Amino acid sequence: MTYEFGDVILGEVPFADTEGAKTRPAVVLFEGLDNITVMAITSNPYMKGIVLKKEDGAALDSVIKTNAIYTISASRVKRKLFIISESKKSEICMSLLNQIGCNVKNP
């Protein structure tokens, strides 16, 4: 199966501060050479990031953790859950550009 930017997958995402991984949803940024680069999603509403609501397709109101970017093996993906909207994709793009110092403003 191939994955594209905006696909929300259920996969084994590594912990940021310890060894190991947790099966959780994540947004695909891109895929290449059997690896998928993703942003983790959390149901913790107090985390910083992009809000993802049930109306967007999430099982629970959630947050796309724009500071939690990981590369996982395609073999670690359990399944594709849904595809986020074009407006959420734009929010992710703007966030990434700003995080790396491009200082892009919303139109």
PDB file of N, CA and C in Angstrom:
ATOM      1  N   MET A   1       0.845  -1.179   0.000  1.00  0.00           N
ATOM      2  CA  MET A   1       0.000   0.000   0.000  1.00  0.00           C
ATOM      3  C   MET A   1       0.890   1.243   0.000  1.00  0.00           C
ATOM      4  N   THR A   2       0.450   2.263  -0.684  1.00  0.00           N
ATOM      5  CA  THR A   2       1.192   3.526  -0.683  1.00  0.00           C
ATOM      6  C   THR A   2       0.440   4.547   0.168  1.00  0.00           C
ATOM      7  N   TYR A   3       1.200   5.477   0.698  1.00  0.00           N
ATOM      8  CA  TYR A   3       0.639   6.502   1.568  1.00  0.00           C
ATOM      9  C   TYR A   3       1.017   7.873   1.038  1.00  0.00           C
ATOM     10  N   GLU A   4       0.102   8.832   1.222  1.00  0.00           N
ATOM     11  CA  GLU A   4       0.308  10.183   0.714  1.00  0.00           C
ATOM     12  C   GLU A   4       0.129  11.195   1.834  1.00  0.00           C
ATOM     13  N   PHE A   5       0.625  12.396   1.591  1.00  0.00           N
ATOM     14  CA  PHE A   5       0.466  13.488   2.533  1.00  0.00           C
ATOM     15  C   PHE A   5      -1.004  13.667   2.887  1.00  0.00           C
ATOM     16  N   GLY A   6      -1.294  13.673   4.187  1.00  0.00           N
ATOM     17  CA  GLY A   6      -2.666  13.850   4.652  1.00  0.00           C
ATOM     18  C   GLY A   6      -3.367  12.574   5.058  1.00  0.00           C
ATOM     19  N   ASP A   7      -2.807  11.417   4.688  1.00  0.00           N
ATOM     20  CA  ASP A   7      -3.381  10.163   5.161  1.00  0.00           C
ATOM     21  C   ASP A   7      -3.142  10.062   6.661  1.00  0.00           C
ATOM     22  N   VAL A   8      -4.157   9.636   7.395  1.00  0.00           N
ATOM     23  CA  VAL A   8      -3.984   9.360   8.820  1.00  0.00           C
ATOM     24  C   VAL A   8      -3.910   7.848   8.955  1.00  0.00           C
ATOM     25  N   ILE A   9      -2.813   7.399   9.531  1.00  0.00           N
ATOM     26  CA  ILE A   9      -2.569   5.963   9.664  1.00  0.00           C
ATOM     27  C   ILE A   9      -2.555   5.582  11.144  1.00  0.00           C
ATOM     28  N   LEU A  10      -2.702   4.310  11.407  1.00  0.00           N
ATOM     29  CA  LEU A  10      -2.494   3.760  12.734  1.00  0.00           C
ATOM     30  C   LEU A  10      -1.209   2.962  12.634  1.00  0.00           C
ATOM     31  N   GLY A  11      -0.206   3.381  13.403  1.00  0.00           N
ATOM     32  CA  GLY A  11       1.089   2.721  13.296  1.00  0.00           C
ATOM     33  C   GLY A  11       1.871   2.796  14.591  1.00  0.00           C
ATOM     34  N   GLU A  12       2.983   2.105  14.615  1.00  0.00           N
ATOM     35  CA  GLU A  12       3.860   2.092  15.783  1.00  0.00           C
ATOM     36  C   GLU A  12       4.779   3.312  15.718  1.00  0.00           C
ATOM     37  N   VAL A  13       4.457   4.309  16.546  1.00  0.00           N
ATOM     38  CA  VAL A  13       5.202   5.569  16.568  1.00  0.00           C
ATOM     39  C   VAL A  13       6.126   5.550  17.786  1.00  0.00           C
ATOM     40  N   PRO A  14       7.416   5.874  17.617  1.00  0.00           N
ATOM     41  CA  PRO A  14       8.339   5.837  18.752  1.00  0.00           C
ATOM     42  C   PRO A  14       8.020   6.896  19.804  1.00  0.00           C
ATOM     43  N   PHE A  15       8.393   6.593  21.046  1.00  0.00           N
ATOM     44  CA  PHE A  15       8.307   7.583  22.109  1.00  0.00           C
ATOM     45  C   PHE A  15       9.418   8.598  21.906  1.00  0.00           C
ATOM     46  N   ALA A  16       9.170   9.840  22.294  1.00  0.00           N
ATOM     47  CA  ALA A  16      10.171  10.899  22.126  1.00  0.00           C
ATOM     48  C   ALA A  16      11.275  10.814  23.169  1.00  0.00           C
ATOM     49  N   ASP A  17      10.938  10.388  24.387  1.00  0.00           N
ATOM     50  CA  ASP A  17      11.909  10.477  25.470  1.00  0.00           C
ATOM     51  C   ASP A  17      12.394   9.131  26.011  1.00  0.00           C
ATOM     52  N   THR A  18      11.910   8.029  25.449  1.00  0.00           N
ATOM     53  CA  THR A  18      12.364   6.711  25.881  1.00  0.00           C
ATOM     54  C   THR A  18      12.409   5.783  24.676  1.00  0.00           C
ATOM     55  N   GLU A  19      12.979   4.614  24.907  1.00  0.00           N
ATOM     56  CA  GLU A  19      12.979   3.617  23.836  1.00  0.00           C
ATOM     57  C   GLU A  19      11.601   2.976  23.762  1.00  0.00           C
ATOM     58  N   GLY A  20      11.290   2.438  22.626  1.00  0.00           N
ATOM     59  CA  GLY A  20      10.017   1.777  22.455  1.00  0.00           C
ATOM     60  C   GLY A  20       9.082   2.590  21.573  1.00  0.00           C
ATOM     61  N   ALA A  21       7.898   2.041  21.365  1.00  0.00           N
ATOM     62  CA  ALA A  21       6.919   2.681  20.494  1.00  0.00           C
ATOM     63  C   ALA A  21       5.520   2.371  21.004  1.00  0.00           C
ATOM     64  N   LYS A  22       4.573   3.155  20.530  1.00  0.00           N
ATOM     65  CA  LYS A  22       3.175   2.975  20.897  1.00  0.00           C
ATOM     66  C   LYS A  22       2.344   2.994  19.620  1.00  0.00           C
ATOM     67  N   THR A  23       1.353   2.119  19.525  1.00  0.00           N
ATOM     68  CA  THR A  23       0.458   2.150  18.388  1.00  0.00           C
ATOM     69  C   THR A  23      -0.473   3.342  18.568  1.00  0.00           C
ATOM     70  N   ARG A  24      -0.396   4.264  17.615  1.00  0.00           N
ATOM     71  CA  ARG A  24      -1.179   5.503  17.701  1.00  0.00           C
ATOM     72  C   ARG A  24      -1.430   6.046  16.315  1.00  0.00           C
ATOM     73  N   PRO A  25      -2.390   6.951  16.188  1.00  0.00           N
ATOM     74  CA  PRO A  25      -2.604   7.585  14.887  1.00  0.00           C
ATOM     75  C   PRO A  25      -1.510   8.599  14.595  1.00  0.00           C
ATOM     76  N   ALA A  26      -1.267   8.799  13.310  1.00  0.00           N
ATOM     77  CA  ALA A  26      -0.274   9.772  12.865  1.00  0.00           C
ATOM     78  C   ALA A  26      -0.649  10.237  11.462  1.00  0.00           C
ATOM     79  N   VAL A  27      -0.258  11.472  11.137  1.00  0.00           N
ATOM     80  CA  VAL A  27      -0.507  12.023   9.805  1.00  0.00           C
ATOM     81  C   VAL A  27       0.732  11.797   8.949  1.00  0.00           C
ATOM     82  N   VAL A  28       0.532  11.254   7.765  1.00  0.00           N
ATOM     83  CA  VAL A  28       1.638  11.027   6.838  1.00  0.00           C
ATOM     84  C   VAL A  28       2.078  12.351   6.225  1.00  0.00           C
ATOM     85  N   LEU A  29       3.392  12.605   6.265  1.00  0.00           N
ATOM     86  CA  LEU A  29       3.969  13.756   5.568  1.00  0.00           C
ATOM     87  C   LEU A  29       4.450  13.320   4.188  1.00  0.00           C
ATOM     88  N   PHE A  30       5.214  12.223   4.157  1.00  0.00           N
ATOM     89  CA  PHE A  30       5.629  11.655   2.878  1.00  0.00           C
ATOM     90  C   PHE A  30       6.138  10.238   3.082  1.00  0.00           C
ATOM     91  N   GLU A  31       6.249   9.509   1.972  1.00  0.00           N
ATOM     92  CA  GLU A  31       6.720   8.128   1.983  1.00  0.00           C
ATOM     93  C   GLU A  31       7.850   7.987   0.982  1.00  0.00           C
ATOM     94  N   GLY A  32       8.853   7.214   1.325  1.00  0.00           N
ATOM     95  CA  GLY A  32       9.942   6.926   0.403  1.00  0.00           C
ATOM     96  C   GLY A  32      10.808   5.793   0.900  1.00  0.00           C
ATOM     97  N   LEU A  33      11.206   4.923   0.010  1.00  0.00           N
ATOM     98  CA  LEU A  33      12.102   3.809   0.330  1.00  0.00           C
ATOM     99  C   LEU A  33      11.605   2.970   1.498  1.00  0.00           C
ATOM    100  N   ASP A  34      10.317   2.659   1.491  1.00  0.00           N
ATOM    101  CA  ASP A  34       9.668   1.843   2.529  1.00  0.00           C
ATOM    102  C   ASP A  34       9.674   2.481   3.911  1.00  0.00           C
ATOM    103  N   ASN A  35       9.897   3.779   3.963  1.00  0.00           N
ATOM    104  CA  ASN A  35       9.797   4.529   5.208  1.00  0.00           C
ATOM    105  C   ASN A  35       8.721   5.591   5.048  1.00  0.00           C
ATOM    106  N   ILE A  36       8.052   5.908   6.152  1.00  0.00           N
ATOM    107  CA  ILE A  36       7.007   6.918   6.143  1.00  0.00           C
ATOM    108  C   ILE A  36       7.334   7.948   7.215  1.00  0.00           C
ATOM    109  N   THR A  37       7.355   9.215   6.836  1.00  0.00           N
ATOM    110  CA  THR A  37       7.582  10.290   7.792  1.00  0.00           C
ATOM    111  C   THR A  37       6.223  10.827   8.212  1.00  0.00           C
ATOM    112  N   VAL A  38       6.018  10.877   9.537  1.00  0.00           N
ATOM    113  CA  VAL A  38       4.702  11.199  10.087  1.00  0.00           C
ATOM    114  C   VAL A  38       4.798  12.242  11.200  1.00  0.00           C
ATOM    115  N   MET A  39       3.640  12.848  11.502  1.00  0.00           N
ATOM    116  CA  MET A  39       3.449  13.668  12.701  1.00  0.00           C
ATOM    117  C   MET A  39       2.501  12.891  13.602  1.00  0.00           C
ATOM    118  N   ALA A  40       2.892  12.743  14.858  1.00  0.00           N
ATOM    119  CA  ALA A  40       2.060  12.013  15.808  1.00  0.00           C
ATOM    120  C   ALA A  40       0.783  12.784  16.119  1.00  0.00           C
ATOM    121  N   ILE A  41      -0.245  12.048  16.496  1.00  0.00           N
ATOM    122  CA  ILE A  41      -1.523  12.627  16.918  1.00  0.00           C
ATOM    123  C   ILE A  41      -1.776  12.174  18.351  1.00  0.00           C
ATOM    124  N   THR A  42      -2.240  13.097  19.186  1.00  0.00           N
ATOM    125  CA  THR A  42      -2.574  12.782  20.568  1.00  0.00           C
ATOM    126  C   THR A  42      -4.006  13.193  20.871  1.00  0.00           C
ATOM    127  N   SER A  43      -4.630  12.499  21.810  1.00  0.00           N
ATOM    128  CA  SER A  43      -5.964  12.895  22.253  1.00  0.00           C
ATOM    129  C   SER A  43      -5.886  13.841  23.451  1.00  0.00           C
ATOM    130  N   ASN A  44      -4.667  14.207  23.863  1.00  0.00           N
ATOM    131  CA  ASN A  44      -4.479  15.156  24.961  1.00  0.00           C
ATOM    132  C   ASN A  44      -4.771  16.566  24.440  1.00  0.00           C
ATOM    133  N   PRO A  45      -5.879  17.174  24.855  1.00  0.00           N
ATOM    134  CA  PRO A  45      -6.270  18.478  24.306  1.00  0.00           C
ATOM    135  C   PRO A  45      -5.372  19.628  24.751  1.00  0.00           C
ATOM    136  N   TYR A  46      -4.490  19.384  25.717  1.00  0.00           N
ATOM    137  CA  TYR A  46      -3.615  20.441  26.230  1.00  0.00           C
ATOM    138  C   TYR A  46      -2.292  20.537  25.481  1.00  0.00           C
ATOM    139  N   MET A  47      -2.052  19.617  24.567  1.00  0.00           N
ATOM    140  CA  MET A  47      -0.821  19.654  23.770  1.00  0.00           C
ATOM    141  C   MET A  47      -0.917  20.750  22.723  1.00  0.00           C
ATOM    142  N   LYS A  48       0.249  21.314  22.367  1.00  0.00           N
ATOM    143  CA  LYS A  48       0.283  22.314  21.301  1.00  0.00           C
ATOM    144  C   LYS A  48       0.265  21.598  19.958  1.00  0.00           C
ATOM    145  N   GLY A  49      -0.385  22.226  18.994  1.00  0.00           N
ATOM    146  CA  GLY A  49      -0.420  21.650  17.657  1.00  0.00           C
ATOM    147  C   GLY A  49      -1.674  22.077  16.916  1.00  0.00           C
ATOM    148  N   ILE A  50      -2.047  21.276  15.946  1.00  0.00           N
ATOM    149  CA  ILE A  50      -3.200  21.560  15.097  1.00  0.00           C
ATOM    150  C   ILE A  50      -4.379  20.719  15.568  1.00  0.00           C
ATOM    151  N   VAL A  51      -5.470  21.389  15.892  1.00  0.00           N
ATOM    152  CA  VAL A  51      -6.654  20.693  16.398  1.00  0.00           C
ATOM    153  C   VAL A  51      -7.273  19.836  15.299  1.00  0.00           C
ATOM    154  N   LEU A  52      -7.602  18.609  15.671  1.00  0.00           N
ATOM    155  CA  LEU A  52      -8.242  17.657  14.765  1.00  0.00           C
ATOM    156  C   LEU A  52      -9.491  17.154  15.491  1.00  0.00           C
ATOM    157  N   LYS A  53     -10.648  17.491  14.967  1.00  0.00           N
ATOM    158  CA  LYS A  53     -11.915  17.171  15.631  1.00  0.00           C
ATOM    159  C   LYS A  53     -12.535  15.893  15.077  1.00  0.00           C
ATOM    160  N   LYS A  54     -13.529  15.403  15.788  1.00  0.00           N
ATOM    161  CA  LYS A  54     -14.274  14.237  15.317  1.00  0.00           C
ATOM    162  C   LYS A  54     -14.851  14.496  13.929  1.00  0.00           C
ATOM    163  N   GLU A  55     -15.312  15.734  13.703  1.00  0.00           N
ATOM    164  CA  GLU A  55     -15.879  16.092  12.394  1.00  0.00           C
ATOM    165  C   GLU A  55     -14.847  15.969  11.273  1.00  0.00           C
ATOM    166  N   ASP A  56     -13.557  16.028  11.635  1.00  0.00           N
ATOM    167  CA  ASP A  56     -12.478  15.883  10.651  1.00  0.00           C
ATOM    168  C   ASP A  56     -12.198  14.418  10.328  1.00  0.00           C
ATOM    169  N   GLY A  57     -12.780  13.512  11.132  1.00  0.00           N
ATOM    170  CA  GLY A  57     -12.579  12.086  10.911  1.00  0.00           C
ATOM    171  C   GLY A  57     -11.917  11.368  12.070  1.00  0.00           C
ATOM    172  N   ALA A  58     -11.434  12.121  13.056  1.00  0.00           N
ATOM    173  CA  ALA A  58     -10.760  11.516  14.206  1.00  0.00           C
ATOM    174  C   ALA A  58     -11.766  10.784  15.094  1.00  0.00           C
ATOM    175  N   ALA A  59     -11.322   9.718  15.745  1.00  0.00           N
ATOM    176  CA  ALA A  59     -12.185   8.979  16.669  1.00  0.00           C
ATOM    177  C   ALA A  59     -12.518   9.825  17.892  1.00  0.00           C
ATOM    178  N   LEU A  60     -11.553  10.645  18.322  1.00  0.00           N
ATOM    179  CA  LEU A  60     -11.708  11.563  19.447  1.00  0.00           C
ATOM    180  C   LEU A  60     -11.172  12.917  19.027  1.00  0.00           C
ATOM    181  N   ASP A  61     -11.653  13.990  19.664  1.00  0.00           N
ATOM    182  CA  ASP A  61     -11.026  15.284  19.432  1.00  0.00           C
ATOM    183  C   ASP A  61      -9.557  15.137  19.797  1.00  0.00           C
ATOM    184  N   SER A  62      -8.668  15.585  18.928  1.00  0.00           N
ATOM    185  CA  SER A  62      -7.243  15.309  19.056  1.00  0.00           C
ATOM    186  C   SER A  62      -6.414  16.517  18.646  1.00  0.00           C
ATOM    187  N   VAL A  63      -5.094  16.348  18.722  1.00  0.00           N
ATOM    188  CA  VAL A  63      -4.150  17.379  18.312  1.00  0.00           C
ATOM    189  C   VAL A  63      -3.052  16.728  17.486  1.00  0.00           C
ATOM    190  N   ILE A  64      -2.776  17.305  16.315  1.00  0.00           N
ATOM    191  CA  ILE A  64      -1.624  16.875  15.514  1.00  0.00           C
ATOM    192  C   ILE A  64      -0.410  17.553  16.125  1.00  0.00           C
ATOM    193  N   LYS A  65       0.519  16.770  16.641  1.00  0.00           N
ATOM    194  CA  LYS A  65       1.695  17.301  17.327  1.00  0.00           C
ATOM    195  C   LYS A  65       2.742  17.707  16.280  1.00  0.00           C
ATOM    196  N   THR A  66       2.717  18.963  15.903  1.00  0.00           N
ATOM    197  CA  THR A  66       3.594  19.431  14.821  1.00  0.00           C
ATOM    198  C   THR A  66       5.064  19.396  15.198  1.00  0.00           C
ATOM    199  N   ASN A  67       5.373  19.222  16.466  1.00  0.00           N
ATOM    200  CA  ASN A  67       6.770  19.113  16.892  1.00  0.00           C
ATOM    201  C   ASN A  67       7.204  17.661  17.074  1.00  0.00           C
ATOM    202  N   ALA A  68       6.317  16.719  16.776  1.00  0.00           N
ATOM    203  CA  ALA A  68       6.610  15.295  16.953  1.00  0.00           C
ATOM    204  C   ALA A  68       6.629  14.618  15.582  1.00  0.00           C
ATOM    205  N   ILE A  69       7.766  14.716  14.907  1.00  0.00           N
ATOM    206  CA  ILE A  69       7.927  14.177  13.556  1.00  0.00           C
ATOM    207  C   ILE A  69       8.841  12.958  13.626  1.00  0.00           C
ATOM    208  N   TYR A  70       8.377  11.850  13.059  1.00  0.00           N
ATOM    209  CA  TYR A  70       9.112  10.595  13.129  1.00  0.00           C
ATOM    210  C   TYR A  70       9.131   9.917  11.766  1.00  0.00           C
ATOM    211  N   THR A  71      10.132   9.083  11.558  1.00  0.00           N
ATOM    212  CA  THR A  71      10.165   8.213  10.392  1.00  0.00           C
ATOM    213  C   THR A  71       9.979   6.791  10.881  1.00  0.00           C
ATOM    214  N   ILE A  72       8.985   6.118  10.316  1.00  0.00           N
ATOM    215  CA  ILE A  72       8.710   4.739  10.697  1.00  0.00           C
ATOM    216  C   ILE A  72       8.755   3.865   9.447  1.00  0.00           C
ATOM    217  N   SER A  73       9.027   2.607   9.650  1.00  0.00           N
ATOM    218  CA  SER A  73       9.007   1.652   8.550  1.00  0.00           C
ATOM    219  C   SER A  73       7.566   1.428   8.105  1.00  0.00           C
ATOM    220  N   ALA A  74       7.356   1.292   6.807  1.00  0.00           N
ATOM    221  CA  ALA A  74       6.010   1.020   6.285  1.00  0.00           C
ATOM    222  C   ALA A  74       5.442  -0.260   6.896  1.00  0.00           C
ATOM    223  N   SER A  75       6.303  -1.173   7.293  1.00  0.00           N
ATOM    224  CA  SER A  75       5.835  -2.426   7.905  1.00  0.00           C
ATOM    225  C   SER A  75       5.232  -2.194   9.286  1.00  0.00           C
ATOM    226  N   ARG A  76       5.449  -1.032   9.878  1.00  0.00           N
ATOM    227  CA  ARG A  76       4.910  -0.691  11.204  1.00  0.00           C
ATOM    228  C   ARG A  76       3.510  -0.083  11.138  1.00  0.00           C
ATOM    229  N   VAL A  77       3.001   0.102   9.920  1.00  0.00           N
ATOM    230  CA  VAL A  77       1.661   0.661   9.748  1.00  0.00           C
ATOM    231  C   VAL A  77       0.635  -0.459   9.826  1.00  0.00           C
ATOM    232  N   LYS A  78      -0.353  -0.265  10.698  1.00  0.00           N
ATOM    233  CA  LYS A  78      -1.421  -1.262  10.855  1.00  0.00           C
ATOM    234  C   LYS A  78      -2.503  -1.073   9.788  1.00  0.00           C
ATOM    235  N   ARG A  79      -2.920   0.201   9.600  1.00  0.00           N
ATOM    236  CA  ARG A  79      -3.933   0.487   8.578  1.00  0.00           C
ATOM    237  C   ARG A  79      -4.078   1.993   8.389  1.00  0.00           C
ATOM    238  N   LYS A  80      -4.723   2.344   7.284  1.00  0.00           N
ATOM    239  CA  LYS A  80      -5.061   3.741   7.004  1.00  0.00           C
ATOM    240  C   LYS A  80      -6.431   4.005   7.615  1.00  0.00           C
ATOM    241  N   LEU A  81      -6.552   5.133   8.346  1.00  0.00           N
ATOM    242  CA  LEU A  81      -7.800   5.448   9.031  1.00  0.00           C
ATOM    243  C   LEU A  81      -8.701   6.389   8.236  1.00  0.00           C
ATOM    244  N   PHE A  82      -8.151   7.521   7.778  1.00  0.00           N
ATOM    245  CA  PHE A  82      -8.911   8.501   7.008  1.00  0.00           C
ATOM    246  C   PHE A  82      -7.931   9.491   6.389  1.00  0.00           C
ATOM    247  N   ILE A  83      -8.455  10.455   5.647  1.00  0.00           N
ATOM    248  CA  ILE A  83      -7.635  11.485   5.007  1.00  0.00           C
ATOM    249  C   ILE A  83      -8.075  12.839   5.560  1.00  0.00           C
ATOM    250  N   ILE A  84      -7.128  13.667   5.964  1.00  0.00           N
ATOM    251  CA  ILE A  84      -7.486  14.985   6.487  1.00  0.00           C
ATOM    252  C   ILE A  84      -7.840  15.929   5.340  1.00  0.00           C
ATOM    253  N   SER A  85      -8.520  17.008   5.685  1.00  0.00           N
ATOM    254  CA  SER A  85      -8.979  17.982   4.690  1.00  0.00           C
ATOM    255  C   SER A  85      -7.817  18.793   4.119  1.00  0.00           C
ATOM    256  N   GLU A  86      -8.085  19.439   3.005  1.00  0.00           N
ATOM    257  CA  GLU A  86      -7.082  20.313   2.384  1.00  0.00           C
ATOM    258  C   GLU A  86      -6.700  21.463   3.318  1.00  0.00           C
ATOM    259  N   SER A  87      -7.664  21.978   4.081  1.00  0.00           N
ATOM    260  CA  SER A  87      -7.349  23.081   5.001  1.00  0.00           C
ATOM    261  C   SER A  87      -6.426  22.612   6.118  1.00  0.00           C
ATOM    262  N   LYS A  88      -6.590  21.385   6.609  1.00  0.00           N
ATOM    263  CA  LYS A  88      -5.678  20.846   7.631  1.00  0.00           C
ATOM    264  C   LYS A  88      -4.296  20.616   7.026  1.00  0.00           C
ATOM    265  N   LYS A  89      -4.253  20.154   5.775  1.00  0.00           N
ATOM    266  CA  LYS A  89      -2.960  19.983   5.103  1.00  0.00           C
ATOM    267  C   LYS A  89      -2.230  21.324   5.012  1.00  0.00           C
ATOM    268  N   SER A  90      -2.975  22.379   4.688  1.00  0.00           N
ATOM    269  CA  SER A  90      -2.369  23.717   4.601  1.00  0.00           C
ATOM    270  C   SER A  90      -1.833  24.165   5.954  1.00  0.00           C
ATOM    271  N   GLU A  91      -2.579  23.871   7.023  1.00  0.00           N
ATOM    272  CA  GLU A  91      -2.106  24.220   8.369  1.00  0.00           C
ATOM    273  C   GLU A  91      -0.796  23.506   8.691  1.00  0.00           C
ATOM    274  N   ILE A  92      -0.716  22.244   8.303  1.00  0.00           N
ATOM    275  CA  ILE A  92       0.519  21.484   8.539  1.00  0.00           C
ATOM    276  C   ILE A  92       1.679  22.105   7.763  1.00  0.00           C
ATOM    277  N   CYS A  93       1.448  22.422   6.502  1.00  0.00           N
ATOM    278  CA  CYS A  93       2.500  23.031   5.674  1.00  0.00           C
ATOM    279  C   CYS A  93       2.986  24.344   6.284  1.00  0.00           C
ATOM    280  N   MET A  94       2.057  25.186   6.705  1.00  0.00           N
ATOM    281  CA  MET A  94       2.423  26.477   7.303  1.00  0.00           C
ATOM    282  C   MET A  94       3.226  26.256   8.580  1.00  0.00           C
ATOM    283  N   SER A  95       2.803  25.308   9.391  1.00  0.00           N
ATOM    284  CA  SER A  95       3.495  25.019  10.641  1.00  0.00           C
ATOM    285  C   SER A  95       4.926  24.550  10.378  1.00  0.00           C
ATOM    286  N   LEU A  96       5.080  23.637   9.431  1.00  0.00           N
ATOM    287  CA  LEU A  96       6.417  23.132   9.101  1.00  0.00           C
ATOM    288  C   LEU A  96       7.332  24.251   8.608  1.00  0.00           C
ATOM    289  N   LEU A  97       6.826  25.073   7.711  1.00  0.00           N
ATOM    290  CA  LEU A  97       7.634  26.174   7.182  1.00  0.00           C
ATOM    291  C   LEU A  97       8.056  27.135   8.285  1.00  0.00           C
ATOM    292  N   ASN A  98       7.141  27.456   9.181  1.00  0.00           N
ATOM    293  CA  ASN A  98       7.474  28.344  10.284  1.00  0.00           C
ATOM    294  C   ASN A  98       8.454  27.712  11.261  1.00  0.00           C
ATOM    295  N   GLN A  99       8.329  26.416  11.497  1.00  0.00           N
ATOM    296  CA  GLN A  99       9.235  25.729  12.432  1.00  0.00           C
ATOM    297  C   GLN A  99      10.668  25.715  11.918  1.00  0.00           C
ATOM    298  N   ILE A 100      10.842  25.648  10.618  1.00  0.00           N
ATOM    299  CA  ILE A 100      12.217  25.621  10.087  1.00  0.00           C
ATOM    300  C   ILE A 100      12.725  27.027   9.768  1.00  0.00           C
ATOM    301  N   GLY A 101      11.923  28.050  10.100  1.00  0.00           N
ATOM    302  CA  GLY A 101      12.399  29.414   9.984  1.00  0.00           C
ATOM    303  C   GLY A 101      12.043  30.142   8.710  1.00  0.00           C
ATOM    304  N   CYS A 102      11.055  29.643   7.961  1.00  0.00           N
ATOM    305  CA  CYS A 102      10.662  30.319   6.727  1.00  0.00           C
ATOM    306  C   CYS A 102       9.741  31.508   6.981  1.00  0.00           C
ATOM    307  N   ASN A 103       9.171  31.600   8.173  1.00  0.00           N
ATOM    308  CA  ASN A 103       8.311  32.729   8.588  1.00  0.00           C
ATOM    309  C   ASN A 103       7.245  33.087   7.554  1.00  0.00           C
ATOM    310  N   VAL A 104       6.500  32.087   7.129  1.00  0.00           N
ATOM    311  CA  VAL A 104       5.418  32.293   6.173  1.00  0.00           C
ATOM    312  C   VAL A 104       4.162  32.674   6.926  1.00  0.00           C
ATOM    313  N   LYS A 105       3.416  33.616   6.420  1.00  0.00           N
ATOM    314  CA  LYS A 105       2.164  34.059   7.038  1.00  0.00           C
ATOM    315  C   LYS A 105       0.987  33.408   6.333  1.00  0.00           C
ATOM    316  N   ASN A 106      -0.110  33.182   7.081  1.00  0.00           N
ATOM    317  CA  ASN A 106      -1.344  32.674   6.477  1.00  0.00           C
ATOM    318  C   ASN A 106      -1.895  33.712   5.520  1.00  0.00           C
ATOM    319  N   PRO A 107      -2.427  33.286   4.358  1.00  0.00           N
ATOM    320  CA  PRO A 107      -2.997  34.250   3.408  1.00  0.00           C
ATOM    321  C   PRO A 107      -4.243  34.907   3.942  1.00  0.00           C
TER     322      PRO A 107
END
